[in-house]
mmCIF file of C-alpha atoms in Angstrom:
data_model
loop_
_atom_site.group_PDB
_atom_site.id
_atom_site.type_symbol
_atom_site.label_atom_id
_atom_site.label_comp_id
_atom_site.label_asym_id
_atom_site.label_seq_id
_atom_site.Cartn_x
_atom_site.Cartn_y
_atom_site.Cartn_z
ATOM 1 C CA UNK A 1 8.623 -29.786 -37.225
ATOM 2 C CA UNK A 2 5.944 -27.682 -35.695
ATOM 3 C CA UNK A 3 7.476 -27.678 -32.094
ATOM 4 C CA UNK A 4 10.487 -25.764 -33.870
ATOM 5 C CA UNK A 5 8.390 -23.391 -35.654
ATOM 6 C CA UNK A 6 6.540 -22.881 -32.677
ATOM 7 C CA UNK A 7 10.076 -22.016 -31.000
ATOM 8 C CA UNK A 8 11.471 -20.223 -33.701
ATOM 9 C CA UNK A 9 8.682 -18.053 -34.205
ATOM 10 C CA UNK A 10 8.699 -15.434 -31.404
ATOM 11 C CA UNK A 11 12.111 -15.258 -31.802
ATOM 12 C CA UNK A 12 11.367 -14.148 -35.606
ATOM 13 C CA UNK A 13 9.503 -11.422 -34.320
ATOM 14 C CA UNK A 14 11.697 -10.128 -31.464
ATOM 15 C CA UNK A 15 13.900 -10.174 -34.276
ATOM 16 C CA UNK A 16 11.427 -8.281 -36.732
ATOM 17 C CA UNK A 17 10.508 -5.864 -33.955
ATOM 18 C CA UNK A 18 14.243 -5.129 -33.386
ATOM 19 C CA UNK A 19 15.254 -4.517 -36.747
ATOM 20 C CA UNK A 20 12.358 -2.098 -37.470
ATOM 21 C CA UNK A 21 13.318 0.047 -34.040
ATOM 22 C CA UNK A 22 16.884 -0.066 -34.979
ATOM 23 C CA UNK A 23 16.317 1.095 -38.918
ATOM 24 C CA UNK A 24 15.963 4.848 -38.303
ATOM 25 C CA UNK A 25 19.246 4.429 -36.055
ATOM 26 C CA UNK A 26 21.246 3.006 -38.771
ATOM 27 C CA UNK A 27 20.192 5.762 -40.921
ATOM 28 C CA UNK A 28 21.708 8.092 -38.826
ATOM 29 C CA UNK A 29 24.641 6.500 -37.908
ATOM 30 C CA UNK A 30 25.517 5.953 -41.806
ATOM 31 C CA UNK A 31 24.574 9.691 -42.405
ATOM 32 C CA UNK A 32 27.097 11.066 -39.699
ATOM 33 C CA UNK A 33 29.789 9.724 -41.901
ATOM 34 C CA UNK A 34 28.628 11.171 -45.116
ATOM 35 C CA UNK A 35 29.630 14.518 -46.435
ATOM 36 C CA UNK A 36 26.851 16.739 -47.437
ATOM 37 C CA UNK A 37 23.557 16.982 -47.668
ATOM 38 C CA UNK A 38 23.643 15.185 -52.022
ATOM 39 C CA UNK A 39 25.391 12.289 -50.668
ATOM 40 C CA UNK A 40 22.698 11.657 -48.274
ATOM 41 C CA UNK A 41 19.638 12.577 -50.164
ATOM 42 C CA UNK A 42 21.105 10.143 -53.514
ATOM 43 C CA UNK A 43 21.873 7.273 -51.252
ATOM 44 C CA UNK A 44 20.215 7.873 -47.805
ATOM 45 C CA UNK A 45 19.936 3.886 -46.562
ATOM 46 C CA UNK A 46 23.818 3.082 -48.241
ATOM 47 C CA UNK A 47 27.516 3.482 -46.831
ATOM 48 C CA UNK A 48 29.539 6.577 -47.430
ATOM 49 C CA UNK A 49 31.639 6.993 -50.321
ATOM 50 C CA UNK A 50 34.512 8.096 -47.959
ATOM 51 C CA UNK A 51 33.835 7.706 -44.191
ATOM 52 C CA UNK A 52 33.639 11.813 -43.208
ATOM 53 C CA UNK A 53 35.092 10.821 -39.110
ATOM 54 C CA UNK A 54 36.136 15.099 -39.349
ATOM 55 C CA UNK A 55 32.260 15.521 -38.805
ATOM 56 C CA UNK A 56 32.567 14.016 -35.041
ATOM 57 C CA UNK A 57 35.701 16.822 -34.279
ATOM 58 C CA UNK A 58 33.445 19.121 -36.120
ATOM 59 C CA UNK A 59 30.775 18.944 -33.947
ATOM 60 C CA UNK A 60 32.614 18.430 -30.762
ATOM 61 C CA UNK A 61 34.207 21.538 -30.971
ATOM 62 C CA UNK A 62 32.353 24.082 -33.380
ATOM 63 C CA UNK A 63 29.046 22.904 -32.499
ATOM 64 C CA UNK A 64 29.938 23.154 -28.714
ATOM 65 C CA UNK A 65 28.482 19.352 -27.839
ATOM 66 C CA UNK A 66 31.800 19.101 -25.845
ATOM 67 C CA UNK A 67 30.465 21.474 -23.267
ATOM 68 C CA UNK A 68 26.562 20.227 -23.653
ATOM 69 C CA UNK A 69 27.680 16.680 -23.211
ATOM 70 C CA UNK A 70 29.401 17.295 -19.894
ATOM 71 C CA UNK A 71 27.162 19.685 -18.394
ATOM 72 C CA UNK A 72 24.504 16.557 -19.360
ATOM 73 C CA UNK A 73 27.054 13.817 -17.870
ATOM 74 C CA UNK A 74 28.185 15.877 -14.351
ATOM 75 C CA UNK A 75 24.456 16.608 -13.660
ATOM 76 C CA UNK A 76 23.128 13.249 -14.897
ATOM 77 C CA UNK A 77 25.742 11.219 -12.639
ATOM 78 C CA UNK A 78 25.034 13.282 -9.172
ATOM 79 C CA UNK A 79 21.281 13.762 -9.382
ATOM 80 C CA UNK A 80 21.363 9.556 -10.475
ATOM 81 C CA UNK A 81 23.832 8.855 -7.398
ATOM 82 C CA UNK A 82 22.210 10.935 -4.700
ATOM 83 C CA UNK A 83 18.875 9.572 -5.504
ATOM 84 C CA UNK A 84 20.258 6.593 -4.963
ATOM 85 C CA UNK A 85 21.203 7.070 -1.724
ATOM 86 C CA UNK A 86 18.330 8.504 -0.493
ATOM 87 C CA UNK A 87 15.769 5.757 -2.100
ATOM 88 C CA UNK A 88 18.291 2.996 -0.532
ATOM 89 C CA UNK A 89 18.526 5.460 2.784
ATOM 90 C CA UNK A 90 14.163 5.816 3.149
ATOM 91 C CA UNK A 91 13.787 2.226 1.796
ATOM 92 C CA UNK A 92 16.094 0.711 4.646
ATOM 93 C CA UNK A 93 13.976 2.946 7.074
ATOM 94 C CA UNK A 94 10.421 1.770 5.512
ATOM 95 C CA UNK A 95 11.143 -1.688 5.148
ATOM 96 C CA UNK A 96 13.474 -3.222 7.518
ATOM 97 C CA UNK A 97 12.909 -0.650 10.656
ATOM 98 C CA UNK A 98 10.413 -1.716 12.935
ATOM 99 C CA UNK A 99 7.925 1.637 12.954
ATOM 100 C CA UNK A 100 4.861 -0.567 11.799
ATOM 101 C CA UNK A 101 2.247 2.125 11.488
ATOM 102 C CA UNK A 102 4.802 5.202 10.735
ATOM 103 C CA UNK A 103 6.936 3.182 7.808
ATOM 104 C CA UNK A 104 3.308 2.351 6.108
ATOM 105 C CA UNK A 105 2.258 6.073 6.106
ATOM 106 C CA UNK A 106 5.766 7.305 4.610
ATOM 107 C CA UNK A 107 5.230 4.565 2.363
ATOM 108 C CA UNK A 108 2.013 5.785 0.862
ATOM 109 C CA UNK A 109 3.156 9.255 1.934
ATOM 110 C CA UNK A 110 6.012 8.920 -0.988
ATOM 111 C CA UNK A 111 4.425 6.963 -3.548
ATOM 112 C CA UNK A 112 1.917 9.766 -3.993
ATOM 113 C CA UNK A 113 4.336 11.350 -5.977
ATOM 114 C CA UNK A 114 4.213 8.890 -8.281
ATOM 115 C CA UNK A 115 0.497 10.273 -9.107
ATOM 116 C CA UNK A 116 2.008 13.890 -10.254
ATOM 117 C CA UNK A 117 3.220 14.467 -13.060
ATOM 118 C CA UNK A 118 6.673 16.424 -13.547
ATOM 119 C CA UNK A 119 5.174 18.883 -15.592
ATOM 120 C CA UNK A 120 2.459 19.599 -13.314
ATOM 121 C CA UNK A 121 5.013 21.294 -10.738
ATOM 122 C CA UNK A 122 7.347 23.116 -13.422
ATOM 123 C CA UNK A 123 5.701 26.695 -12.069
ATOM 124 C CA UNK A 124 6.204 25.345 -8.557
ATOM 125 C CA UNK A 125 9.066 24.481 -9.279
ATOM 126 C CA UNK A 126 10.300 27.670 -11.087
ATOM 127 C CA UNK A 127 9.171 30.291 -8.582
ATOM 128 C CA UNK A 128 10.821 27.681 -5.453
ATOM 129 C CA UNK A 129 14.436 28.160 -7.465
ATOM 130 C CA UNK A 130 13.879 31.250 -8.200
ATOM 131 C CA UNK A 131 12.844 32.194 -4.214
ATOM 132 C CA UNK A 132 16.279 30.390 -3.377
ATOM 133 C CA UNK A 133 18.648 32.900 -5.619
ATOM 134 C CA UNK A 134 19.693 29.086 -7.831
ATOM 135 C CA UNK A 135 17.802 30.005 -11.297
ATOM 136 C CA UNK A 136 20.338 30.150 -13.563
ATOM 137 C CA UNK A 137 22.846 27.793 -11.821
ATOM 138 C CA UNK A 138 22.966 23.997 -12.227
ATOM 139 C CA UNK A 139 21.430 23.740 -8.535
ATOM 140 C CA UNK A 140 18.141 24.329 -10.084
ATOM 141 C CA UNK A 141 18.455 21.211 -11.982
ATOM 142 C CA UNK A 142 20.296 19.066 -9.806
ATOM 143 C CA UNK A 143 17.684 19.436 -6.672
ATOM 144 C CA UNK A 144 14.432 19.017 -9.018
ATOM 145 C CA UNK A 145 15.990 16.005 -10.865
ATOM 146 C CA UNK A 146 17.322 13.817 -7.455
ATOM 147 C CA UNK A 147 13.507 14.872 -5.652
ATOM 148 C CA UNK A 148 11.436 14.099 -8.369
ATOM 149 C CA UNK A 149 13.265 10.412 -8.720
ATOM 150 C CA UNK A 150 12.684 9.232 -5.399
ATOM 151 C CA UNK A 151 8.786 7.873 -5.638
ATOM 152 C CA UNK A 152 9.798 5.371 -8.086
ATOM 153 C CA UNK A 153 13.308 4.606 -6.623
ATOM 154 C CA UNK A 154 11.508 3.962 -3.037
ATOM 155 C CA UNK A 155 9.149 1.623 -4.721
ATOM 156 C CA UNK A 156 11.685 -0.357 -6.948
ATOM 157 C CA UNK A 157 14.024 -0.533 -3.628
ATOM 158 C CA UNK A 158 11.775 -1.496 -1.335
ATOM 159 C CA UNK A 159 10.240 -4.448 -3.525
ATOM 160 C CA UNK A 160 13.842 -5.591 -3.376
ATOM 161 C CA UNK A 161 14.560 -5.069 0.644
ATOM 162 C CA UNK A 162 11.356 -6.280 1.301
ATOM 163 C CA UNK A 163 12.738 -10.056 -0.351
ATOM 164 C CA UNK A 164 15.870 -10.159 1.396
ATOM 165 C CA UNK A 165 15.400 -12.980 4.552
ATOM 166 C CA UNK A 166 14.772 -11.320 7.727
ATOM 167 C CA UNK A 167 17.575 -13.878 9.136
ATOM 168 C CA UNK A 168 20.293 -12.153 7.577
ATOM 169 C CA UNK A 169 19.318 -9.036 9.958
ATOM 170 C CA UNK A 170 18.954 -10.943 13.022
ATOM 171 C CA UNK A 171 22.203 -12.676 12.653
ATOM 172 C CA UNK A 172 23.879 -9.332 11.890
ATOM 173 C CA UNK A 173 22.287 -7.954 15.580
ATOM 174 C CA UNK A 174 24.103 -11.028 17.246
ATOM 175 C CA UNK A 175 27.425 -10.224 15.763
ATOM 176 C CA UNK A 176 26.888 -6.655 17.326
ATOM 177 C CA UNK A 177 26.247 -4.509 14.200
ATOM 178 C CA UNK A 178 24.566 -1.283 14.273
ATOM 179 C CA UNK A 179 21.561 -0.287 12.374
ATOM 180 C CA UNK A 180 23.989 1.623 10.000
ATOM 181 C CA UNK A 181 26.608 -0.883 9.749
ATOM 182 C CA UNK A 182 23.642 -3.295 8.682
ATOM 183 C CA UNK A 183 22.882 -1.266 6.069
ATOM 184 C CA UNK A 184 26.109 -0.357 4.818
ATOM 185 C CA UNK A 185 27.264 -3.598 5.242
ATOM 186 C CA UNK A 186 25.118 -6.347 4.543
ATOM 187 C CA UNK A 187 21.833 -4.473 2.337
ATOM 188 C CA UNK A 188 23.536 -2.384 0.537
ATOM 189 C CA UNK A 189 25.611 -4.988 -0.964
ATOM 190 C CA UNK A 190 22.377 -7.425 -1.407
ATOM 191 C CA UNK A 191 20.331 -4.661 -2.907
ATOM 192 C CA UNK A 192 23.038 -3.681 -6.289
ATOM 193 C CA UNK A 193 20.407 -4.835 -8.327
ATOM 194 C CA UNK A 194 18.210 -2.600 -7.895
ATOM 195 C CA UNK A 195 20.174 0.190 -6.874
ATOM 196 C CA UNK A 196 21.990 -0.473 -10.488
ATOM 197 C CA UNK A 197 17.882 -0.853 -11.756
ATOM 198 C CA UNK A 198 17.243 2.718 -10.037
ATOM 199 C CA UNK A 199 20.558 4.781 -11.221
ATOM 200 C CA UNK A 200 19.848 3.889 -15.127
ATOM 201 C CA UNK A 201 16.450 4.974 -14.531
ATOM 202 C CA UNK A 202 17.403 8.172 -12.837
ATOM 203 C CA UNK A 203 20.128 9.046 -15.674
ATOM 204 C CA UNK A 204 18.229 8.185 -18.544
ATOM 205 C CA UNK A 205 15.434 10.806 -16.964
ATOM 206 C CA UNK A 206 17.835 13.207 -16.272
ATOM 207 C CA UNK A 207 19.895 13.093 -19.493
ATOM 208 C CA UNK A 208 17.269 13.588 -21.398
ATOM 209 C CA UNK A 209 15.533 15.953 -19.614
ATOM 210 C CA UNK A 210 14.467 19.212 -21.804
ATOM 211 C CA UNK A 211 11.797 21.347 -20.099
ATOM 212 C CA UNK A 212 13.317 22.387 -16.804
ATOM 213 C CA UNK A 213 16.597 22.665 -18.624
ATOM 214 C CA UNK A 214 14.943 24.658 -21.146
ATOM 215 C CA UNK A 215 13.948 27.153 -18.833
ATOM 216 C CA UNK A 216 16.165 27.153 -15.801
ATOM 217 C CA UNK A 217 19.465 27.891 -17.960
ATOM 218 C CA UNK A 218 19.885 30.797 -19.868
ATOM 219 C CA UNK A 219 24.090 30.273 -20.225
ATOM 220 C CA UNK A 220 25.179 28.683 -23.063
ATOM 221 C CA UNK A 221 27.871 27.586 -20.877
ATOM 222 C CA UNK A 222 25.403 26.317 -18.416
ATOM 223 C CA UNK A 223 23.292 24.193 -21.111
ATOM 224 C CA UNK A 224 22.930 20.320 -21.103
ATOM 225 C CA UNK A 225 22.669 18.306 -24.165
ATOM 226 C CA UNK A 226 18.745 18.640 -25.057
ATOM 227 C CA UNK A 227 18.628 22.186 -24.784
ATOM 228 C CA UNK A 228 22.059 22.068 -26.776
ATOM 229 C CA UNK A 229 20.956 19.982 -29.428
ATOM 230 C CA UNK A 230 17.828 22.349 -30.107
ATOM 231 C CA UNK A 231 20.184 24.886 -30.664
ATOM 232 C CA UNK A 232 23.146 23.243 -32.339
ATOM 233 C CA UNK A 233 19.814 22.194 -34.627
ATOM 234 C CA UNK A 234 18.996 25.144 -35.548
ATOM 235 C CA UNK A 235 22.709 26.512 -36.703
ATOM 236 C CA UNK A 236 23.272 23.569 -38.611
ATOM 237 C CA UNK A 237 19.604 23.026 -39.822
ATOM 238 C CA UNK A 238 21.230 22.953 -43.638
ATOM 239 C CA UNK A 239 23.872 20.070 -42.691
ATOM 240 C CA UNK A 240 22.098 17.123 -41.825
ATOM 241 C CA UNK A 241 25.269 15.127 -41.310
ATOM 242 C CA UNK A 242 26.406 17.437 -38.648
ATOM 243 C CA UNK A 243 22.951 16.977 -36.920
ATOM 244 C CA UNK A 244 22.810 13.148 -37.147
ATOM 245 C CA UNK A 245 26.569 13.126 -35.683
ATOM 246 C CA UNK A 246 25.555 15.248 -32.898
ATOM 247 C CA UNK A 247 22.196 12.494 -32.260
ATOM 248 C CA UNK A 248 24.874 10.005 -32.375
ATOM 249 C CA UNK A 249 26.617 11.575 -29.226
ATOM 250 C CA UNK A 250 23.583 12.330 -27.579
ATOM 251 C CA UNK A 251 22.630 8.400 -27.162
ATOM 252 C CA UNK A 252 25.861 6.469 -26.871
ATOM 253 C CA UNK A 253 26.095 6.678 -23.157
ATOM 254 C CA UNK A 254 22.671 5.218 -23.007
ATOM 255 C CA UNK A 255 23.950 2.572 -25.336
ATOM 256 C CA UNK A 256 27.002 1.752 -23.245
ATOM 257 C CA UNK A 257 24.894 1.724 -19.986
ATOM 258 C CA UNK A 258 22.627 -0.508 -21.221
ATOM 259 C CA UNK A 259 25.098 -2.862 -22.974
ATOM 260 C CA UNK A 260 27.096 -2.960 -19.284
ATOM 261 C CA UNK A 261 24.719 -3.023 -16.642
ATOM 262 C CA UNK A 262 21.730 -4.871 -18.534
ATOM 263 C CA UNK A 263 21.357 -8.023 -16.119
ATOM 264 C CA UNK A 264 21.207 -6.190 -13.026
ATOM 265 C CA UNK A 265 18.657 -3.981 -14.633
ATOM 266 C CA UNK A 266 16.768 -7.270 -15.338
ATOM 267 C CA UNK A 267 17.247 -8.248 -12.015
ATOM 268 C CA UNK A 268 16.044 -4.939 -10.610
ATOM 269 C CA UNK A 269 13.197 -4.666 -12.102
ATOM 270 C CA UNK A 270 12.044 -8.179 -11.427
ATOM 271 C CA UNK A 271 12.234 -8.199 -8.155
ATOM 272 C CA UNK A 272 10.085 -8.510 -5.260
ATOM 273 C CA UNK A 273 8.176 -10.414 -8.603
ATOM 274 C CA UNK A 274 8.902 -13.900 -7.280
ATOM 275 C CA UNK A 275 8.066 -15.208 -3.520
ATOM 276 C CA UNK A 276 9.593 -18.548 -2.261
#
């Protein structure tokens, strides 16, 4: 009897833990499908009388979170993908290159980055965009977001190259491939994990990224979702349905990332965690 309480127990509290994370959510999601502000404030934890789904068309189109949530998505998606590449590019360099003493330097060289923090080089930042004629465009998000990713890509790809067998490489060299084929070919394919590990990462930074967004983009056209929501906040500040319906568009991509890709994230982040 004890061994199953002893079992069952920190699965009680996962379960605990989860439910009190996930309370404020469901109070949201059953608010978007209410109908005013009385509905929610006499009943703010029960279901709808009538389930309000015009509040979703609402906001997509009056509120503008159409435009917000693709300006968000396009940036999100190229910054995530191209720091992808380069991590998995400088990581296949570092790792599985033989430049001994150079690789090691780089190394260290990149992982310094990991020691600033982003808003420590917002001025920098602002007056390098600005020198380059991009402030106001979506360049001046897209360059900041893929540079500032790659410290902590490099370091979560290279814990995983670093575990692959170095046989796999020398056979690869006797069948006559390249060092680019190799890495197109045979590490890039072992190494999804972590690449899949690194792109959520990257995404989830850059979606919700507010600050440089904030600042860079003075368009309304131009804005991504954070920036978007301040402002769709503040027009509908006295409709607190419309505001939870526009939260709920703001995080279902992360949900339907997460629900998709969650074992290879597991298996990203683990790795390099486990020798033998």
């Amino acid at each position: 009897m004890m061994k199953s309480i002893k079992k069952i127990s920190p699965h009680f509290v996962l379960l605990l833990y989860v439910a009190v994370i996930l309370y404020p959510f469901v109070f949201v999601i059953l608010s978007s499908f209410k109908t005013n502000n009385q509905e929610i404030q006499s009943n703010p934890w029960g279901l709808p009388n009538v389930f309000t789904f015009s509040n979703y068309s609402e906001v997509w189109v009056k509120g503008k979170i159409s435009v917000y949530f693709f300006n968000s998505l396009y940036l999100s998606l190229a910054a995530a993908v191209c720091g992808v590449i380069l991590a998995a590019m400088m990581s296949f360099a570092i790792t599985r290159m033989k430049f001994t003493k150079s690789s090691k330097w780089l190394y260290q060289f990149i992982l310094v980055g990991m020691l600033i923090p982003g808003n420590a080089l917002f001025i920098a930042q602002y007056i390098l965009v600005a020198d380059m004629g991009i402030l106001g465009t979506h360049w001046a998000l897209f360059l900041p977001y893929t540079a500032g990713a790659i410290p902590l890509s490099v370091l979560l790809v290279s814990a995983f190259m670093k575990a692959i067998p170095s046989e796999i490489e020398e056979a690869a060299v006797i069948d006559g491939l390249s060092a680019g084929g190799m890495f197109v070919r045979i590490i890039l394919p072992l190494t999804v994990p972590a690449l899949v590990t690194v792109f959520i990462v990257n995404f989830l930074g850059n979606w919700n990224e507010f600050l440089l967004s904030n600042f860079f983009l003075s368009k309304d056209s131009l804005k991504t979702l954070p920036t978007g929501m301040a402002g769709f906040r503040d027009a509908f500040q006295t409709n607190y349905a419309l505001v939870c319906t526009g939260i709920i568009y703001s995080v279902v991509p992360v949900f339907i990332l997460y629900a998709v890709l969650q074992e290879k994230i597991i298996a990203g982040l683990t790795a390099g965690s486990v020798k033998g």
